Amino acid sequence: MQHVGHALAEVMVRAEAMRKKMQAESATCQASLNEYRCLKCQDSEVVFYEEVNEFGMRVSMQKDCECKAQRVMERRLKNAMIPEEFTDARFDSYKRQTQEQKLLYSTMGNYLQNFKEVKDTKQNSLGFIATFGELRIKQLEPAKRAQAKREHNSFGLGKTHLQVAAAKYLMKRGHSVLLISDGTFMDDLIAAKMMNDDKKEFNRLLNHAKQVEVLIWDDLGKSKWSEAKENLYYQIIDYRYRHNLPILYSSNEDDETLPEKIGYAAKSRLFGMSKHYLIAVEGDDYREKE
């Protein structure tokens, strides 16, 4: 009886150990499931199912998961380098209270409606510029500077908001988009040029801007001028001009001060590309009224 009792005790110990192991495995499995954003495909973006073929045999099939479209859009947004403050920018959230805002909105809307027809032509781009450039204001006497800024303000009109909304619109329709902020991008290019990596990072940045299907260039001409930067502006704009690749740009410079920042040759190319969708605007800074 003692032998039987001892054997029974061993069985009970093993059973308890097995129960704890199964609990641990279940908890691990549940934790893994909780880490998935999509339980249906476990983040593979593909779901498998069975189907009966023409010979009456059950065969394994696969199809895109319902989550894939959203994931693709998220990757495009990330690759587009959209600033975090504008991730929620949409056309329906753009304020159209002033005549300037209405003009910007309608111009962008008309451009996007005709995008399919113009994208492969020489006049396939869009530009929002200032009526009285930032450089021109800085060159005024200090006493006149503040007044000129008030009378000819080009900041806070919602140009970047519309550019980001346009980026999302185009990406949803399958176009690859890159959005760059001039000051940051040009400084990154110059810094990459100085790196000791056989210019790999420099060429990656430069070629991405040159070759992406749609380039959205925010605050063009913001970066401090240098001969090296002027050469880079021309390389990017000329390449895109010759290969019929659109540029959607905004600038707080005007038609005379912008070439002082990016070069006259680059400006000539750019204005030729955007001749049908180029407007100069000024108005109240909506950020100061919020």
CSV table of C-alpha atoms in Angstrom, one decimal:
chain,number,residue,atom,x,y,z
A,1,MET,CA,0.0,0.0,0.0
A,2,GLN,CA,2.9,2.3,0.8
A,3,HIS,CA,4.3,1.6,-2.7
A,4,VAL,CA,1.0,2.5,-4.3
A,5,GLY,CA,0.7,5.6,-2.2
A,6,HIS,CA,4.1,6.7,-3.2
A,7,ALA,CA,3.4,6.1,-6.9
A,8,LEU,CA,0.1,8.0,-6.6
A,9,ALA,CA,2.0,10.9,-5.0
A,10,GLU,CA,4.4,11.0,-7.9
A,11,VAL,CA,1.5,11.1,-10.4
A,12,MET,CA,-0.1,14.0,-8.5
A,13,VAL,CA,3.2,15.9,-8.5
A,14,ARG,CA,3.6,15.4,-12.3
A,15,ALA,CA,0.0,16.4,-12.9
A,16,GLU,CA,0.5,19.6,-10.9
A,17,ALA,CA,3.7,20.3,-12.8
A,18,MET,CA,1.9,19.7,-16.1
A,19,ARG,CA,-1.0,21.9,-15.1
A,20,LYS,CA,1.4,24.8,-14.2
A,21,LYS,CA,3.3,24.3,-17.5
A,22,MET,CA,0.0,24.5,-19.5
A,23,GLN,CA,-1.0,27.6,-17.6
A,24,ALA,CA,2.4,29.2,-18.3
A,25,GLU,CA,2.1,28.3,-22.0
A,26,SER,CA,-1.4,29.7,-22.2
A,27,ALA,CA,-0.3,32.9,-20.5
A,28,THR,CA,2.6,33.2,-22.9
A,29,CYS,CA,0.3,32.5,-25.9
A,30,GLN,CA,-2.2,35.1,-24.6
A,31,ALA,CA,0.6,37.7,-24.1
A,32,SER,CA,1.8,37.0,-27.7
A,33,LEU,CA,-1.7,37.5,-29.0
A,34,ASN,CA,-2.0,40.8,-27.1
A,35,GLU,CA,1.1,42.0,-28.8
A,36,TYR,CA,-0.5,41.7,-32.2
A,37,ARG,CA,-2.3,44.7,-33.7
A,38,CYS,CA,-4.4,42.3,-35.9
A,39,LEU,CA,-5.3,39.0,-34.3
A,40,LYS,CA,-6.8,37.8,-37.6
A,41,CYS,CA,-3.5,37.7,-39.5
A,42,GLN,CA,-1.1,38.1,-36.5
A,43,ASP,CA,0.4,41.1,-38.3
A,44,SER,CA,1.4,39.1,-41.4
A,45,GLU,CA,-1.1,41.1,-43.5
A,46,VAL,CA,-2.1,37.7,-45.1
A,47,VAL,CA,-4.9,35.3,-44.1
A,48,PHE,CA,-5.1,31.7,-45.2
A,49,TYR,CA,-8.3,29.8,-46.0
A,50,GLU,CA,-9.4,26.6,-47.8
A,51,GLU,CA,-11.3,26.4,-51.0
A,52,VAL,CA,-12.7,23.5,-53.1
A,53,ASN,CA,-11.1,23.5,-56.6
A,54,GLU,CA,-12.6,22.3,-59.9
A,55,PHE,CA,-11.6,18.8,-59.1
A,56,GLY,CA,-13.4,18.7,-55.8
A,57,MET,CA,-10.2,18.9,-53.7
A,58,ARG,CA,-9.7,21.2,-50.8
A,59,VAL,CA,-6.7,23.5,-51.4
A,60,SER,CA,-5.1,26.1,-49.2
A,61,MET,CA,-5.4,29.7,-50.4
A,62,GLN,CA,-4.3,33.1,-49.2
A,63,LYS,CA,-5.5,36.7,-49.5
A,64,ASP,CA,-4.6,40.1,-48.2
A,65,CYS,CA,-5.9,40.8,-44.7
A,66,GLU,CA,-8.4,43.6,-44.2
A,67,CYS,CA,-5.6,45.4,-42.2
A,68,LYS,CA,-3.2,45.6,-45.1
A,69,ALA,CA,-4.5,48.8,-46.7
A,70,GLN,CA,-4.2,50.6,-43.4
A,71,ARG,CA,-0.7,49.3,-42.8
A,72,VAL,CA,0.5,50.3,-46.3
A,73,MET,CA,-0.9,53.8,-45.7
A,74,GLU,CA,0.9,54.0,-42.4
A,75,ARG,CA,4.2,53.0,-44.0
A,76,ARG,CA,3.8,55.5,-46.7
A,77,LEU,CA,3.1,58.2,-44.2
A,78,LYS,CA,6.2,57.3,-42.3
A,79,ASN,CA,8.4,57.2,-45.4
A,80,ALA,CA,6.9,60.5,-46.5
A,81,MET,CA,8.6,62.1,-43.5
A,82,ILE,CA,5.4,64.0,-42.5
A,83,PRO,CA,5.9,66.2,-39.4
A,84,GLU,CA,4.2,64.9,-36.3
A,85,GLU,CA,2.3,68.1,-35.8
A,86,PHE,CA,0.6,67.6,-39.2
A,87,THR,CA,-0.2,63.9,-39.0
A,88,ASP,CA,-3.9,64.7,-38.6
A,89,ALA,CA,-4.0,67.3,-41.3
A,90,ARG,CA,-6.9,66.7,-43.7
A,91,PHE,CA,-8.7,68.8,-46.3
A,92,ASP,CA,-11.9,68.8,-44.3
A,93,SER,CA,-10.1,70.2,-41.2
A,94,TYR,CA,-8.5,73.0,-43.2
A,95,LYS,CA,-9.9,76.4,-42.2
A,96,ARG,CA,-11.4,78.4,-45.0
A,97,GLN,CA,-12.3,81.7,-43.3
A,98,THR,CA,-10.3,84.2,-45.3
A,99,GLN,CA,-10.1,84.8,-49.1
A,100,GLU,CA,-6.4,83.8,-49.0
A,101,GLN,CA,-7.3,80.4,-47.4
A,102,LYS,CA,-10.1,79.9,-49.9
A,103,LEU,CA,-7.7,80.6,-52.8
A,104,LEU,CA,-5.1,78.2,-51.5
A,105,TYR,CA,-7.7,75.5,-50.9
A,106,SER,CA,-9.3,75.8,-54.3
A,107,THR,CA,-6.0,75.9,-56.1
A,108,MET,CA,-4.8,72.7,-54.4
A,109,GLY,CA,-8.2,71.1,-55.1
A,110,ASN,CA,-8.1,72.0,-58.8
A,111,TYR,CA,-4.5,70.7,-59.1
A,112,LEU,CA,-5.3,67.4,-57.5
A,113,GLN,CA,-8.4,67.0,-59.7
A,114,ASN,CA,-6.2,67.4,-62.8
A,115,PHE,CA,-3.2,65.5,-61.4
A,116,LYS,CA,-3.7,62.4,-63.5
A,117,GLU,CA,-3.7,64.5,-66.7
A,118,VAL,CA,-0.8,66.8,-65.9
A,119,LYS,CA,1.6,64.5,-63.9
A,120,ASP,CA,3.6,63.4,-66.9
A,121,THR,CA,3.9,66.8,-68.5
A,122,LYS,CA,6.4,69.6,-68.1
A,123,GLN,CA,3.8,71.8,-66.3
A,124,ASN,CA,2.9,69.3,-63.6
A,125,SER,CA,3.8,71.2,-60.4
A,126,LEU,CA,2.2,73.6,-57.9
A,127,GLY,CA,3.6,76.5,-56.0
A,128,PHE,CA,2.5,78.7,-53.1
A,129,ILE,CA,4.8,81.7,-52.6
A,130,ALA,CA,4.7,85.1,-50.8
A,131,THR,CA,3.8,88.4,-52.3
A,132,PHE,CA,6.6,90.1,-50.3
A,133,GLY,CA,9.4,87.7,-49.4
A,134,GLU,CA,11.0,87.1,-46.0
A,135,LEU,CA,14.4,88.1,-47.4
A,136,ARG,CA,13.0,91.4,-48.7
A,137,ILE,CA,11.6,92.1,-45.2
A,138,LYS,CA,14.9,91.4,-43.5
A,139,GLN,CA,16.6,93.9,-45.8
A,140,LEU,CA,14.4,96.7,-44.6
A,141,GLU,CA,15.3,99.2,-41.9
A,142,PRO,CA,14.4,97.9,-38.4
A,143,ALA,CA,11.7,100.5,-38.0
A,144,LYS,CA,9.9,99.4,-41.2
A,145,ARG,CA,10.4,95.7,-40.7
A,146,ALA,CA,7.6,95.1,-38.3
A,147,GLN,CA,5.1,97.1,-40.4
A,148,ALA,CA,6.1,95.2,-43.5
A,149,LYS,CA,5.7,91.9,-41.7
A,150,ARG,CA,2.1,92.9,-40.6
A,151,GLU,CA,1.1,94.1,-44.0
A,152,HIS,CA,2.7,91.3,-46.1
A,153,ASN,CA,2.5,88.3,-43.8
A,154,SER,CA,2.9,84.9,-45.5
A,155,PHE,CA,3.2,82.7,-42.4
A,156,GLY,CA,0.4,80.7,-40.8
A,157,LEU,CA,-1.9,80.7,-43.9
A,158,GLY,CA,-2.2,76.9,-43.9
A,159,LYS,CA,0.2,76.1,-46.8
A,160,THR,CA,1.8,73.2,-45.0
A,161,HIS,CA,-1.5,71.8,-43.8
A,162,LEU,CA,-2.7,71.7,-47.5
A,163,GLN,CA,0.6,70.1,-48.6
A,164,VAL,CA,0.3,67.3,-46.0
A,165,ALA,CA,-3.4,66.7,-46.9
A,166,ALA,CA,-2.3,66.5,-50.6
A,167,ALA,CA,0.4,64.0,-49.7
A,168,LYS,CA,-2.2,61.8,-48.0
A,169,TYR,CA,-4.6,62.2,-50.9
A,170,LEU,CA,-1.9,61.1,-53.4
A,171,MET,CA,-0.6,58.2,-51.3
A,172,LYS,CA,-4.1,56.8,-50.9
A,173,ARG,CA,-4.2,56.6,-54.7
A,174,GLY,CA,-0.9,54.7,-54.9
A,175,HIS,CA,1.6,57.4,-55.5
A,176,SER,CA,4.9,57.5,-53.6
A,177,VAL,CA,5.5,60.8,-51.9
A,178,LEU,CA,8.3,62.5,-50.0
A,179,LEU,CA,7.7,65.6,-47.9
A,180,ILE,CA,10.7,67.7,-47.0
A,181,SER,CA,11.1,70.8,-44.8
A,182,ASP,CA,13.7,72.9,-46.6
A,183,GLY,CA,15.8,74.1,-43.6
A,184,THR,CA,16.1,70.6,-42.1
A,185,PHE,CA,16.6,68.7,-45.4
A,186,MET,CA,19.3,71.0,-46.8
A,187,ASP,CA,21.2,71.0,-43.6
A,188,ASP,CA,21.0,67.2,-43.5
A,189,LEU,CA,22.3,67.0,-47.1
A,190,ILE,CA,25.3,69.2,-46.3
A,191,ALA,CA,26.0,67.2,-43.1
A,192,ALA,CA,25.8,63.9,-45.0
A,193,LYS,CA,28.2,65.2,-47.6
A,194,MET,CA,30.8,65.6,-44.9
A,195,MET,CA,30.3,62.1,-43.5
A,196,ASN,CA,33.1,59.6,-43.9
A,197,ASP,CA,31.0,56.9,-45.6
A,198,ASP,CA,31.9,57.3,-49.3
A,199,LYS,CA,28.8,59.7,-49.6
A,200,LYS,CA,26.4,56.8,-49.2
A,201,GLU,CA,24.0,58.7,-46.9
A,202,PHE,CA,24.4,61.9,-49.0
A,203,ASN,CA,23.5,60.0,-52.2
A,204,ARG,CA,20.6,58.2,-50.6
A,205,LEU,CA,19.1,61.5,-49.5
A,206,LEU,CA,19.8,63.3,-52.7
A,207,ASN,CA,18.5,60.5,-55.0
A,208,HIS,CA,15.4,60.1,-52.9
A,209,ALA,CA,14.5,63.7,-53.4
A,210,LYS,CA,15.4,63.6,-57.1
A,211,GLN,CA,13.6,60.4,-58.0
A,212,VAL,CA,10.5,60.0,-55.7
A,213,GLU,CA,7.3,60.1,-57.7
A,214,VAL,CA,6.0,63.3,-56.0
A,215,LEU,CA,8.2,65.7,-54.0
A,216,ILE,CA,6.5,68.0,-51.6
A,217,TRP,CA,8.9,70.8,-50.6
A,218,ASP,CA,7.8,72.9,-47.6
A,219,ASP,CA,9.2,76.4,-46.9
A,220,LEU,CA,11.5,76.3,-50.0
A,221,GLY,CA,14.3,78.8,-49.6
A,222,LYS,CA,14.3,78.8,-45.8
A,223,SER,CA,17.8,77.4,-45.5
A,224,LYS,CA,20.7,79.9,-45.3
A,225,TRP,CA,22.2,80.4,-48.8
A,226,SER,CA,25.5,78.9,-49.8
A,227,GLU,CA,27.0,78.0,-53.2
A,228,ALA,CA,26.9,74.3,-52.3
A,229,LYS,CA,23.2,74.5,-51.5
A,230,GLU,CA,22.4,76.4,-54.6
A,231,ASN,CA,24.0,73.6,-56.6
A,232,LEU,CA,21.9,71.0,-54.8
A,233,TYR,CA,18.7,72.9,-55.4
A,234,TYR,CA,19.5,73.0,-59.1
A,235,GLN,CA,20.4,69.3,-59.2
A,236,ILE,CA,17.1,68.2,-57.6
A,237,ILE,CA,14.9,70.6,-59.5
A,238,ASP,CA,16.6,70.1,-62.9
A,239,TYR,CA,16.4,66.3,-62.6
A,240,ARG,CA,12.7,66.4,-61.8
A,241,TYR,CA,12.1,68.9,-64.6
A,242,ARG,CA,13.8,66.7,-67.2
A,243,HIS,CA,12.0,63.6,-66.0
A,244,ASN,CA,8.6,65.1,-65.6
A,245,LEU,CA,8.4,64.5,-61.9
A,246,PRO,CA,6.0,66.9,-60.0
A,247,ILE,CA,7.0,69.2,-57.2
A,248,LEU,CA,4.4,70.7,-54.8
A,249,TYR,CA,6.3,73.6,-53.0
A,250,SER,CA,5.6,76.4,-50.7
A,251,SER,CA,7.8,79.4,-49.9
A,252,ASN,CA,7.8,82.5,-47.7
A,253,GLU,CA,9.9,84.2,-50.4
A,254,ASP,CA,8.5,86.0,-53.5
A,255,ASP,CA,9.2,85.6,-57.2
A,256,GLU,CA,12.2,88.0,-56.9
A,257,THR,CA,13.7,86.9,-53.5
A,258,LEU,CA,13.3,83.1,-54.0
A,259,PRO,CA,16.0,83.0,-56.8
A,260,GLU,CA,18.3,84.7,-54.3
A,261,LYS,CA,18.0,81.7,-52.1
A,262,ILE,CA,17.9,78.8,-54.6
A,263,GLY,CA,19.5,80.2,-57.7
A,264,TYR,CA,18.1,81.8,-60.8
A,265,ALA,CA,18.4,78.7,-62.9
A,266,ALA,CA,16.5,76.5,-60.4
A,267,LYS,CA,13.9,79.2,-60.0
A,268,SER,CA,13.4,79.4,-63.8
A,269,ARG,CA,12.9,75.6,-64.0
A,270,LEU,CA,10.6,75.5,-61.0
A,271,PHE,CA,8.3,78.4,-62.1
A,272,GLY,CA,8.0,76.9,-65.5
A,273,MET,CA,6.9,73.6,-64.0
A,274,SER,CA,4.2,75.3,-61.9
A,275,LYS,CA,3.1,78.1,-64.3
A,276,HIS,CA,-0.5,76.9,-64.3
A,277,TYR,CA,-0.7,76.4,-60.5
A,278,LEU,CA,1.4,79.2,-59.0
A,279,ILE,CA,-0.1,81.8,-56.7
A,280,ALA,CA,1.3,84.5,-54.4
A,281,VAL,CA,-0.5,85.1,-51.1
A,282,GLU,CA,-0.4,87.1,-48.0
A,283,GLY,CA,-2.8,87.5,-45.0
A,284,ASP,CA,-3.3,87.1,-41.3
A,285,ASP,CA,-1.4,84.4,-39.4
A,286,TYR,CA,-4.2,82.1,-38.1
A,287,ARG,CA,-1.8,80.7,-35.4
A,288,GLU,CA,-1.8,84.1,-33.7
A,289,LYS,CA,-5.6,84.0,-33.5
A,290,GLU,CA,-6.0,80.6,-32.0
